[in-house]
């Protein structure tokens, strides 16, 4: 098969993997070698769906022995199939890299023959790049659940990031949609990789020359909306993964309907807003000092569609506000809706030399659309409406509704709001019905 | 009213700042030579670039204010924004008064303007690290063209020196007719004309076709979102993107 055709099939098959980040590793170039990685990561393009393209994201093969209902590459699906040889993968990567199209390679694969064989092929592609082509760019490799741990270890020494996709947030969902996979099989290599990362980090503190192991950490992906699981369940799982397995990132992927299996929900569009809310909450967990129990509980197991997670938290805990910009500490500044890490740092810097007032905040570029309801500057409250949960809720929701553009044309036949008549007003005054 | 005219080099700008201090005058504008604007009431003073004076200013910014301030000034200078020279002068005047805490005064207009300009430059430089596209010429030189808003060629070249240390490459700024040329050993900056290179452009590179193919196939059509794409990757840069050529 021609290389063009193969690339077409195997990039289209890989597109549902969301991860594309190239950050977290600062691998240096070697003498006479090619490439390095930049710790902050670099995006090289943005596809028409607005997602960034940083790495050459391809599958080694899309022939699969598994039949997971949510997956486009499942055994029973009738799609064109192809397989790259390890040398083709390496050649593509090198030539794209030299033209500055990409930051490196993200290589994944369907399971061909058995997990071990697949992992060997993945290892071979990476080995060729590192050893034969002297390639020092970023490599993200998918580890195959069920493959021998020694294979995973050998690959881990060559790559920058490794990932194992959990995909479905509950064991029940896994049983229903991917009966050939088990939770244990995914978590075992994950905790193995984590222990290796911790071990090498320890070693490198004493022996600078000792080899690296997955320096950019590991990540995973969860599908949102393929199972009836609530946001609470997903967020708790992520929190557990960050704490227990030291993951760098959990990615969320809105389920794109690729099958009409009766066990899957019938939806017309991927739940993008829900995915967005989960990412917002994920950031709150990692950079803002929130815990999942603060954001969601059994009574509110799903995120509000009108407000971002931080805003709904603030509205529920209105007693903690208003916060004074000039006095409160960094942790509390971060909890003001609309104030992010960058804004909070700016405030901390600027207030060292001057008491800030409302105009100063505007100059600093702090977004005050939401923040103005929750702050005071020099003891003064600037919003025209009081610190009242319901009123703030109304003003903010009104704005978000307007911006969503989902108003509808009223007709005289639809239910008109009934205005109180004079009689009603009288009744409410005297209290008689 | 006094206007200073300088040769648009960074050293020239620093010399102008030196002169402004030692002549004890506040110029109304500091223009590059090629900026022609005749006026009856203004008097124009040509500032001859003097490396000794420039290095005095350079050193004293570093010593009396901070290294960060020096970086901010250089980045702001590269922004080539209108009248940025006079803002730099005002920023430095304030800086020599306040010392190293100058960058904390974020609500001061001149400080804010310098930070915004510097931010624009570093942002574009970072974006270009990704968006620059090299074409392989027949003589195995990798050649990249672009038209950045700001003069960032010197800023981005060190990244490519580290990354592509085993290949010959040229980064060509078509707007300023300026290029960085790397010969596997050192990187040289030079003025360059367009015609020379164009003749040897290879339009039949198989990897360009592969890349375009990849670009179309990686998109999830159910999630199409052109607004977000343009947000991250403004349309003015598309002219030089391989994947956006038909």
XYZ file of C-alpha atoms in Angstrom:
679
model
C 0.000 0.000 0.000
C 1.159 3.512 -0.748
C 2.452 5.686 2.093
C -0.133 8.415 1.378
C -3.001 5.969 1.809
C -1.528 4.458 4.978
C -1.057 7.862 6.542
C -4.612 8.760 5.634
C -6.057 5.680 7.345
C -3.811 5.649 10.389
C -4.028 9.350 11.201
C -7.819 9.308 10.869
C -7.861 6.289 13.194
C -5.736 8.097 15.785
C -7.688 11.349 15.881
C -9.915 10.398 18.823
C -6.898 10.409 21.127
C -7.016 13.922 22.558
C -3.572 14.306 24.029
C -1.133 16.292 21.940
C 0.893 18.119 24.531
C 4.633 18.306 24.069
C 5.517 19.877 27.376
C 7.288 18.758 30.504
C 10.490 17.438 29.040
C 13.710 19.331 28.375
C 15.693 16.706 26.504
C 18.786 18.362 25.011
C 20.116 17.805 21.538
C 23.200 15.607 21.249
C 26.220 16.387 19.118
C 25.358 15.732 15.490
C 21.848 14.698 16.506
C 18.490 16.113 15.540
C 16.037 17.892 17.761
C 15.360 18.713 21.390
C 12.285 19.283 23.457
C 11.117 22.494 24.960
C 9.808 22.304 28.519
C 6.891 24.622 27.807
C 5.777 22.687 24.742
C 5.175 24.128 21.276
C 2.062 23.889 19.121
C 2.755 23.697 15.416
C -0.657 24.039 13.903
C -4.364 23.962 14.673
C -6.690 21.640 12.809
C -10.062 22.764 11.481
C -11.694 21.482 14.677
C -9.584 23.978 16.637
C -7.471 21.321 18.373
C -3.770 21.933 18.385
C -1.378 19.790 16.407
C 1.884 19.427 18.197
C 2.857 15.844 17.591
C 2.522 13.520 14.628
C -0.341 11.486 16.037
C -0.674 8.122 14.333
C -1.463 4.496 15.009
C 1.096 1.873 14.113
C -1.799 -0.277 12.961
C -5.582 -0.202 13.162
C -6.061 -3.978 12.877
C -7.505 -4.896 16.246
C -8.340 -8.124 18.054
C -10.622 -6.319 20.507
C -14.206 -5.291 19.923
C -14.806 -2.291 22.189
C -18.172 -0.780 21.345
C -17.123 2.897 21.612
C -14.039 2.545 19.415
C -13.882 3.246 15.704
C -11.191 0.571 15.209
C -13.185 -2.280 16.783
C -12.882 -5.712 15.197
C -16.462 -5.772 13.945
C -16.309 -2.340 12.291
C -15.960 -2.340 8.525
C -13.222 0.255 7.910
C -10.097 0.210 5.730
C -7.106 -1.165 7.642
C -3.379 -0.534 7.345
C -0.096 -1.103 9.167
C 3.079 0.979 9.195
C 6.471 -0.629 9.433
C 8.635 0.837 12.218
C 10.941 2.350 9.567
C 8.058 4.133 7.861
C 7.047 5.695 11.176
C 10.601 6.837 11.827
C 11.027 8.231 8.303
C 7.811 10.226 8.466
C 8.687 11.630 11.875
C 12.180 12.709 10.861
C 11.099 14.380 7.635
C 8.158 16.191 9.189
C 10.387 17.280 12.037
C 13.075 18.728 9.766
C 10.448 20.903 8.082
C 9.250 22.075 11.507
C 5.764 20.612 11.070
C 5.826 18.795 14.376
C 7.350 18.710 17.821
C 7.713 14.947 17.834
C 5.787 11.706 17.627
C 2.717 10.387 19.422
C 2.602 6.723 18.579
C -0.291 4.524 19.563
C -1.650 1.294 18.216
C -4.550 -1.076 18.059
C -3.837 -4.547 19.378
C -2.509 -6.730 16.619
C -1.953 -10.448 17.341
C -1.399 -9.964 21.084
C -0.377 -7.179 23.492
C 3.265 -8.257 23.625
C 3.745 -8.320 19.864
C 2.175 -4.854 19.575
C 4.357 -3.433 22.329
C 7.453 -4.887 20.656
C 6.585 -3.123 17.415
C 6.039 0.163 19.233
C 9.348 -0.240 21.048
C 11.137 -0.981 17.787
C 9.831 2.215 16.113
C 10.973 4.336 19.031
C 14.345 2.578 19.220
C 15.012 3.259 15.526
C 14.235 6.947 16.020
C 16.418 7.356 19.078
C 19.331 5.103 18.195
C 19.581 5.038 14.416
C 18.376 8.550 13.583
C 19.766 10.221 16.738
C 16.384 11.856 17.211
C 16.047 13.886 20.412
C 12.608 15.366 19.861
C 9.545 14.597 21.932
C 8.056 11.105 21.874
C 4.771 10.135 23.489
C 4.176 6.396 23.436
C 1.031 4.513 24.288
C 1.689 1.572 26.602
C -0.356 -1.504 25.785
C -2.322 -2.962 28.722
C -1.409 -6.596 29.204
C 2.048 -6.276 27.662
C 5.061 -7.549 29.546
C 6.303 -5.018 32.099
C 9.917 -5.418 30.944
C 8.873 -4.225 27.472
C 7.141 -1.220 28.982
C 10.205 -0.477 31.064
C 12.544 -0.644 28.055
C 10.287 1.709 26.080
C 9.980 4.071 29.019
C 13.701 4.684 28.953
C 13.465 6.005 25.387
C 10.351 8.142 25.437
C 9.294 11.402 27.080
C 5.740 10.565 27.977
C 3.749 7.377 28.303
C 0.027 6.922 28.566
C -2.542 4.219 29.191
C -6.123 5.091 28.399
C -8.723 4.176 30.988
C -11.471 5.350 28.587
C -14.504 4.380 30.674
C -14.861 5.856 34.149
C -16.473 2.817 35.803
C -15.756 -0.911 35.834
C -19.389 -1.472 35.022
C -19.101 0.565 31.850
C -15.971 -1.302 30.896
C -17.752 -4.619 31.349
C -20.636 -3.489 29.206
C -18.765 -1.826 26.351
C -15.310 -3.420 26.382
C -15.747 -6.880 27.884
C -12.260 -7.984 26.819
C -10.600 -5.311 28.941
C -10.363 -5.125 32.724
C -9.631 -2.247 35.060
C -6.839 -4.191 36.728
C -5.025 -4.698 33.446
C -4.856 -0.943 32.882
C -4.018 0.114 36.415
C -1.221 -2.406 36.907
C 1.140 -1.017 34.238
C 0.124 2.496 35.282
C 1.291 2.022 38.827
C 4.404 0.234 37.523
C 5.327 3.220 35.347
C 4.653 5.564 38.259
C 6.912 3.626 40.619
C 9.659 3.646 37.994
C 9.323 7.407 37.518
C 9.599 8.004 41.251
C 12.572 5.642 41.495
C 14.522 7.296 38.664
C 13.807 10.767 39.995
C 15.270 9.654 43.303
C 18.302 8.168 41.600
C 18.928 11.263 39.554
C 19.132 13.349 42.682
C 22.329 11.514 43.550
C 23.638 10.367 40.164
C 23.097 13.022 37.520
C 24.196 10.635 34.790
C 21.677 7.893 35.543
C 19.201 7.312 32.737
C 15.839 9.042 32.538
C 12.482 7.342 32.664
C 9.413 8.995 31.116
C 10.605 12.495 32.115
C 7.347 14.199 31.054
C 5.251 11.839 33.172
C 2.254 9.763 32.209
C -1.260 10.679 31.211
C -4.584 9.003 30.513
C -7.884 9.666 28.789
C -11.520 9.279 29.804
C -14.473 9.250 27.432
C -17.303 11.537 28.506
C -20.863 10.667 27.667
C -20.545 7.059 26.476
C -21.762 5.705 29.816
C -24.378 7.111 32.220
C -21.683 8.045 34.777
C -22.049 11.433 36.479
C -19.426 14.193 36.422
C -18.842 13.557 40.117
C -17.699 10.003 39.398
C -15.354 11.164 36.634
C -13.872 13.978 38.689
C -13.304 11.720 41.711
C -11.533 9.243 39.461
C -9.271 11.984 38.083
C -8.491 13.229 41.551
C -7.570 9.712 42.597
C -5.346 9.318 39.558
C -3.500 12.584 40.216
C -2.960 11.708 43.862
C -2.445 7.963 43.722
C -0.671 7.510 40.413
C 1.121 10.853 40.044
C -0.396 11.442 36.608
C 0.561 14.611 34.766
C -2.708 14.939 32.903
C -6.110 13.326 32.585
C -7.681 14.091 29.222
C -11.417 14.114 28.613
C -12.861 13.212 25.272
C -16.467 13.985 24.420
C -17.916 10.798 22.993
C -18.318 11.065 19.232
C -20.980 8.601 18.059
C -19.126 6.047 15.954
C -21.429 3.067 16.390
C -25.092 2.196 16.815
C -24.519 -0.446 19.458
C -27.640 -0.641 21.684
C -25.454 -0.269 24.812
C -24.351 3.189 23.705
C -26.407 6.362 24.054
C -27.877 7.839 20.903
C -26.704 11.422 20.651
C -26.592 13.737 17.681
C -23.617 15.814 18.769
C -20.646 15.153 21.084
C -21.233 16.653 24.594
C -18.681 19.431 24.143
C -19.926 21.705 26.920
C -19.720 18.874 29.423
C -16.188 18.112 28.290
C -15.324 21.803 28.686
C -16.704 21.907 32.239
C -14.675 18.827 33.169
C -11.496 20.443 31.858
C -12.264 23.583 33.869
C -12.746 21.483 36.992
C -9.597 19.523 36.219
C -7.621 22.767 36.189
C -9.192 23.727 39.516
C -7.938 20.448 40.968
C -4.412 20.841 39.698
C -3.617 24.538 39.939
C -6.203 26.188 42.165
C -6.137 24.014 45.268
C -9.719 22.762 44.951
C -10.837 19.255 45.818
C -13.539 17.311 43.992
C -15.788 17.318 47.080
C -15.902 21.120 47.042
C -17.009 21.276 43.429
C -19.571 18.483 43.306
C -21.447 16.326 45.789
C -24.205 13.729 45.778
C -26.833 16.460 45.627
C -25.191 18.163 42.645
C -23.516 15.285 40.804
C -23.242 17.196 37.506
C -21.839 20.575 36.538
C -24.081 23.542 35.917
C -24.329 24.390 32.234
C -24.763 28.114 32.852
C -21.828 28.690 35.189
C -18.262 27.474 35.230
C -17.364 25.219 38.181
C -15.531 27.909 40.107
C -18.390 30.358 39.711
C -20.962 27.849 40.932
C -18.730 27.034 43.887
C -18.473 30.738 44.743
C -22.225 31.224 44.466
C -22.856 28.310 46.805
C -20.284 29.702 49.262
C -21.219 33.353 49.009
C -20.546 33.748 52.742
C -16.787 33.649 52.005
C -17.066 36.759 49.844
C -16.395 39.614 49.167
C -12.638 39.215 49.139
C -10.418 42.258 49.476
C -7.962 42.465 46.595
C -5.316 44.220 48.667
C -5.398 41.950 51.680
C -6.307 38.384 50.882
C -3.676 35.739 50.224
C -2.834 34.070 46.911
C -4.949 30.981 47.632
C -8.070 33.054 48.194
C -7.415 35.308 45.186
C -7.366 32.164 43.066
C -10.848 31.302 44.275
C -12.437 34.491 42.935
C -14.440 33.688 39.795
C -12.708 35.150 36.755
C -9.321 35.446 38.426
C -6.820 32.902 37.204
C -3.242 32.056 38.064
C -1.849 34.829 35.894
C -4.212 37.498 37.224
C -3.625 36.474 40.837
C 0.133 36.725 40.358
C -0.215 40.140 38.729
C -2.288 41.367 41.660
C 0.258 40.073 44.161
C 3.086 41.814 42.273
C 1.338 45.112 41.719
C 0.043 45.514 45.264
C 3.547 45.394 46.684
C 4.069 48.996 45.612
C 0.541 50.392 45.514
C -2.907 49.855 47.001
C -4.979 48.752 44.038
C -8.329 50.229 43.166
C -10.864 49.137 40.604
C -9.297 51.099 37.734
C -5.891 49.602 38.471
C -7.377 46.147 38.109
C -8.764 47.101 34.711
C -5.348 48.338 33.658
C -3.709 45.113 34.747
C -6.057 43.323 32.401
C -8.004 41.458 35.089
C -11.332 40.260 33.676
C -13.971 41.798 35.892
C -17.093 40.407 34.259
C -17.570 37.868 37.034
C -14.970 39.051 39.551
C -16.642 42.412 40.278
C -19.429 40.709 42.227
C -17.000 39.012 44.571
C -14.357 41.600 45.421
C -13.726 44.815 47.277
C -10.835 47.202 46.608
C -9.693 49.428 49.466
C -12.838 48.390 51.272
C -15.165 49.477 48.492
C -17.621 47.222 46.678
C -18.061 48.153 43.028
C -20.956 46.138 41.707
C -24.280 47.944 41.493
C -26.216 44.964 42.846
C -25.631 43.676 46.334
C -23.811 40.570 47.424
C -26.818 38.388 46.935
C -26.577 34.902 45.493
C -29.851 34.991 43.575
C -29.265 38.396 42.017
C -25.716 37.648 40.939
C -26.915 34.359 39.550
C -29.540 36.160 37.517
C -27.200 38.795 36.064
C -24.506 36.262 35.154
C -26.911 33.706 33.727
C -28.582 36.411 31.689
C -25.239 37.308 30.137
C -24.294 33.749 29.378
C -27.688 33.110 27.821
C -27.362 36.143 25.601
C -23.942 35.071 24.438
C -25.180 31.579 23.665
C -27.660 33.021 21.214
C -30.358 30.488 21.948
C -33.203 32.909 22.336
C -36.383 32.181 20.483
C -38.838 34.353 18.667
C -41.992 34.797 20.715
C -45.260 34.479 18.939
C -48.574 35.722 20.183
C -49.746 32.136 20.488
C -47.013 30.935 22.817
C -47.602 31.221 26.542
C -47.407 34.887 27.271
C -46.249 35.880 30.683
C -49.367 36.949 32.506
C -49.025 40.404 33.910
C -50.736 41.012 37.244
C -54.019 42.794 36.813
C -55.234 45.554 39.066
C -57.367 42.981 40.855
C -54.308 40.808 41.600
C -52.472 43.774 43.010
C -55.335 44.589 45.280
C -55.514 40.989 46.430
C -51.854 40.948 47.330
C -52.277 44.140 49.271
C -55.205 43.130 51.391
C -54.302 39.434 51.456
C -57.750 38.236 50.454
C -58.299 35.803 47.650
C 9.738 70.736 19.581
C 12.657 68.422 19.035
C 12.634 65.116 17.170
C 15.492 62.672 17.231
C 16.272 60.582 14.179
C 18.280 57.402 14.675
C 19.428 54.583 12.396
C 16.774 52.110 13.713
C 19.381 49.877 15.364
C 19.146 49.025 19.062
C 22.503 50.740 19.636
C 21.149 53.817 17.854
C 18.178 53.890 20.183
C 20.410 53.581 23.240
C 22.584 56.418 21.919
C 19.466 58.576 21.561
C 18.600 57.868 25.159
C 22.128 58.832 26.190
C 21.830 62.102 24.260
C 18.425 62.882 25.725
C 19.945 62.591 29.191
C 23.119 64.586 28.578
C 21.545 67.337 26.491
C 18.917 67.634 29.226
C 16.081 67.738 26.735
C 12.973 65.681 26.188
C 12.523 64.831 22.531
C 8.975 64.835 21.273
C 9.578 61.789 19.120
C 12.401 59.425 18.350
C 12.063 58.251 14.744
C 14.068 55.904 12.574
C 15.858 57.692 9.678
C 13.574 56.220 7.083
C 10.530 57.648 8.777
C 10.003 60.777 6.707
C 7.710 63.357 8.169
C 8.445 66.985 7.469
C 7.157 69.589 9.774
C 7.693 73.351 9.880
C 7.753 73.819 13.606
C 9.760 70.773 14.689
C 13.503 70.622 14.510
C 15.061 67.264 13.686
C 18.327 66.148 15.222
C 20.249 63.295 13.647
C 21.694 61.027 16.283
C 24.856 59.281 15.097
C 25.083 55.825 16.591
C 27.950 55.657 19.020
C 28.783 52.230 20.422
C 30.537 53.612 23.460
C 27.560 55.731 24.507
C 25.199 52.859 23.740
C 27.125 50.419 25.891
C 27.145 52.935 28.763
C 23.356 53.054 28.684
C 23.178 49.278 28.290
C 25.419 48.719 31.294
C 23.632 51.190 33.504
C 20.201 49.708 32.740
C 21.577 46.332 33.734
C 23.289 47.630 36.856
C 20.959 50.333 38.118
C 17.598 48.890 37.119
C 17.609 45.178 36.373
C 18.368 42.580 33.760
C 14.631 42.080 33.354
C 14.209 45.768 32.475
C 16.942 45.444 29.856
C 15.129 42.488 28.360
C 11.819 44.363 28.391
C 13.390 47.314 26.610
C 14.965 45.117 23.956
C 11.739 43.203 23.320
C 9.722 46.419 23.204
C 12.230 47.832 20.715
C 11.757 44.754 18.506
C 8.012 45.316 18.489
C 8.541 48.283 16.097
C 5.277 49.748 17.352
C 4.516 53.401 16.688
C 6.354 55.721 19.050
C 7.609 52.842 21.167
C 10.981 54.660 21.369
C 9.545 57.504 23.393
C 7.764 55.065 25.694
C 11.067 53.258 26.207
C 12.671 56.577 27.138
C 9.925 57.332 29.668
C 10.104 53.806 31.074
C 13.836 54.133 31.569
C 13.510 57.560 33.172
C 11.109 56.084 35.695
C 13.368 53.047 36.016
C 16.413 55.099 36.954
C 14.316 56.696 39.684
C 12.671 53.573 41.058
C 15.447 51.038 40.528
C 14.723 47.354 40.282
C 11.169 47.631 41.568
C 10.131 49.369 38.324
C 8.429 46.246 36.988
C 6.131 46.089 39.995
C 4.473 49.359 38.961
C 2.105 47.574 36.642
C -0.561 50.263 36.770
C 1.891 52.949 35.582
C 1.048 53.715 31.933
C 4.568 53.599 30.542
C 5.434 50.413 32.400
C 2.215 48.827 31.216
C 2.887 49.875 27.612
C 6.393 48.397 27.697
C 5.121 45.148 29.191
C 2.351 44.907 26.606
C 4.747 45.531 23.742
C 7.314 43.069 25.101
C 4.560 40.501 25.611
C 3.411 40.908 22.011
C 6.924 40.212 20.798
C 7.616 37.195 22.986
C 4.192 35.772 22.158
C 4.725 36.045 18.453
C 8.221 34.629 18.810
C 6.835 31.610 20.661
C 4.043 31.144 18.137
C 6.532 31.251 15.282
C 8.643 28.500 16.830
C 5.714 26.324 15.845
C 4.314 28.023 12.763
C 7.531 28.502 10.815
C 7.642 26.070 7.867
C 10.852 24.972 6.225
C 10.986 23.919 2.587
C 13.702 21.573 1.486
C 15.652 23.138 -1.408
C 17.445 21.035 -3.992
C 20.855 21.749 -2.487
C 19.589 20.319 0.839
C 19.140 23.669 2.488
C 16.020 24.092 4.573
C 14.482 27.458 3.802
C 11.698 29.213 5.717
C 9.883 32.400 4.729
C 7.651 34.453 6.947
C 6.296 37.943 7.518
C 6.110 38.452 11.274
C 4.447 41.528 12.791
C 7.511 42.198 14.900
C 11.215 41.876 14.220
C 11.689 38.481 15.856
C 14.222 36.745 13.601
C 17.071 37.204 16.078
C 14.891 35.984 18.931
C 13.772 32.737 17.370
C 16.988 31.700 15.641
C 18.721 30.327 18.749
C 15.919 27.795 19.158
C 16.557 26.458 15.672
C 20.324 26.487 16.164
C 19.833 24.018 19.020
C 17.152 22.003 17.318
C 18.406 21.667 13.745
C 22.096 21.638 14.539
C 22.805 19.086 11.796
C 21.150 20.844 8.864
C 21.740 23.971 6.780
C 18.889 26.384 7.173
C 17.749 29.916 6.387
C 14.976 31.886 8.092
C 13.928 34.728 5.836
C 11.851 37.694 6.995
C 10.273 38.907 3.740
C 8.867 42.047 5.336
C 12.228 43.348 6.529
C 14.441 41.624 3.926
C 16.420 40.151 6.750
C 17.566 36.589 7.271
C 19.246 34.235 9.690
C 21.571 31.782 7.956
C 22.959 28.692 9.676
C 25.832 26.623 8.291
C 25.930 23.845 10.934
C 28.431 25.878 12.942
C 27.277 29.407 13.449
C 24.278 31.547 12.760
C 24.763 34.755 10.766
C 22.243 37.576 10.314
C 22.212 39.332 6.998
C 20.152 41.434 4.596
C 18.928 39.310 1.752
C 17.015 39.714 -1.509
C 14.074 37.551 -2.402
C 14.795 36.581 -6.011
C 17.942 34.598 -5.300
C 16.132 31.950 -3.301
C 12.856 31.687 -5.208
C 14.524 30.186 -8.277
C 15.568 27.083 -6.409
C 12.300 26.443 -4.544
C 11.244 22.848 -4.895
C 7.504 22.589 -5.371
C 7.366 18.862 -5.621
C 8.155 17.692 -2.141
C 6.335 14.465 -1.311
C 6.449 15.186 2.420
C 4.503 18.405 1.880
C 1.733 16.354 0.301
C 1.881 13.873 3.159
C 1.644 16.679 5.675
C -1.398 18.240 3.982
C -2.983 14.814 3.928
C -2.277 14.390 7.625
C -3.693 17.828 8.395
C -7.046 17.030 6.766
C -7.368 13.614 8.355
C -6.566 14.532 11.945
C -9.616 16.804 12.159
C -12.764 15.426 13.802
C -15.486 16.724 11.490
C -18.189 16.497 14.171
C -16.301 19.104 16.185
C -15.424 21.585 13.464
C -14.610 24.990 14.976
C -13.032 27.539 12.621
C -13.329 30.352 15.146
C -11.128 28.594 17.650
C -8.658 27.700 14.926
C -8.321 31.349 13.881
C -8.035 32.424 17.496
C -4.963 30.308 18.022
C -3.557 30.671 14.521
C -4.453 34.097 13.074
C -5.237 34.093 9.394
C -2.458 36.518 8.455
C 0.065 33.738 9.074
C -1.636 31.247 6.785
C 0.173 32.395 3.627
C 3.285 30.545 4.614
C 1.693 27.462 6.148
C 2.212 24.402 4.010
C -1.021 22.810 5.221
C -3.084 25.863 4.257
C -1.854 25.976 0.627
C -4.063 24.333 -1.971
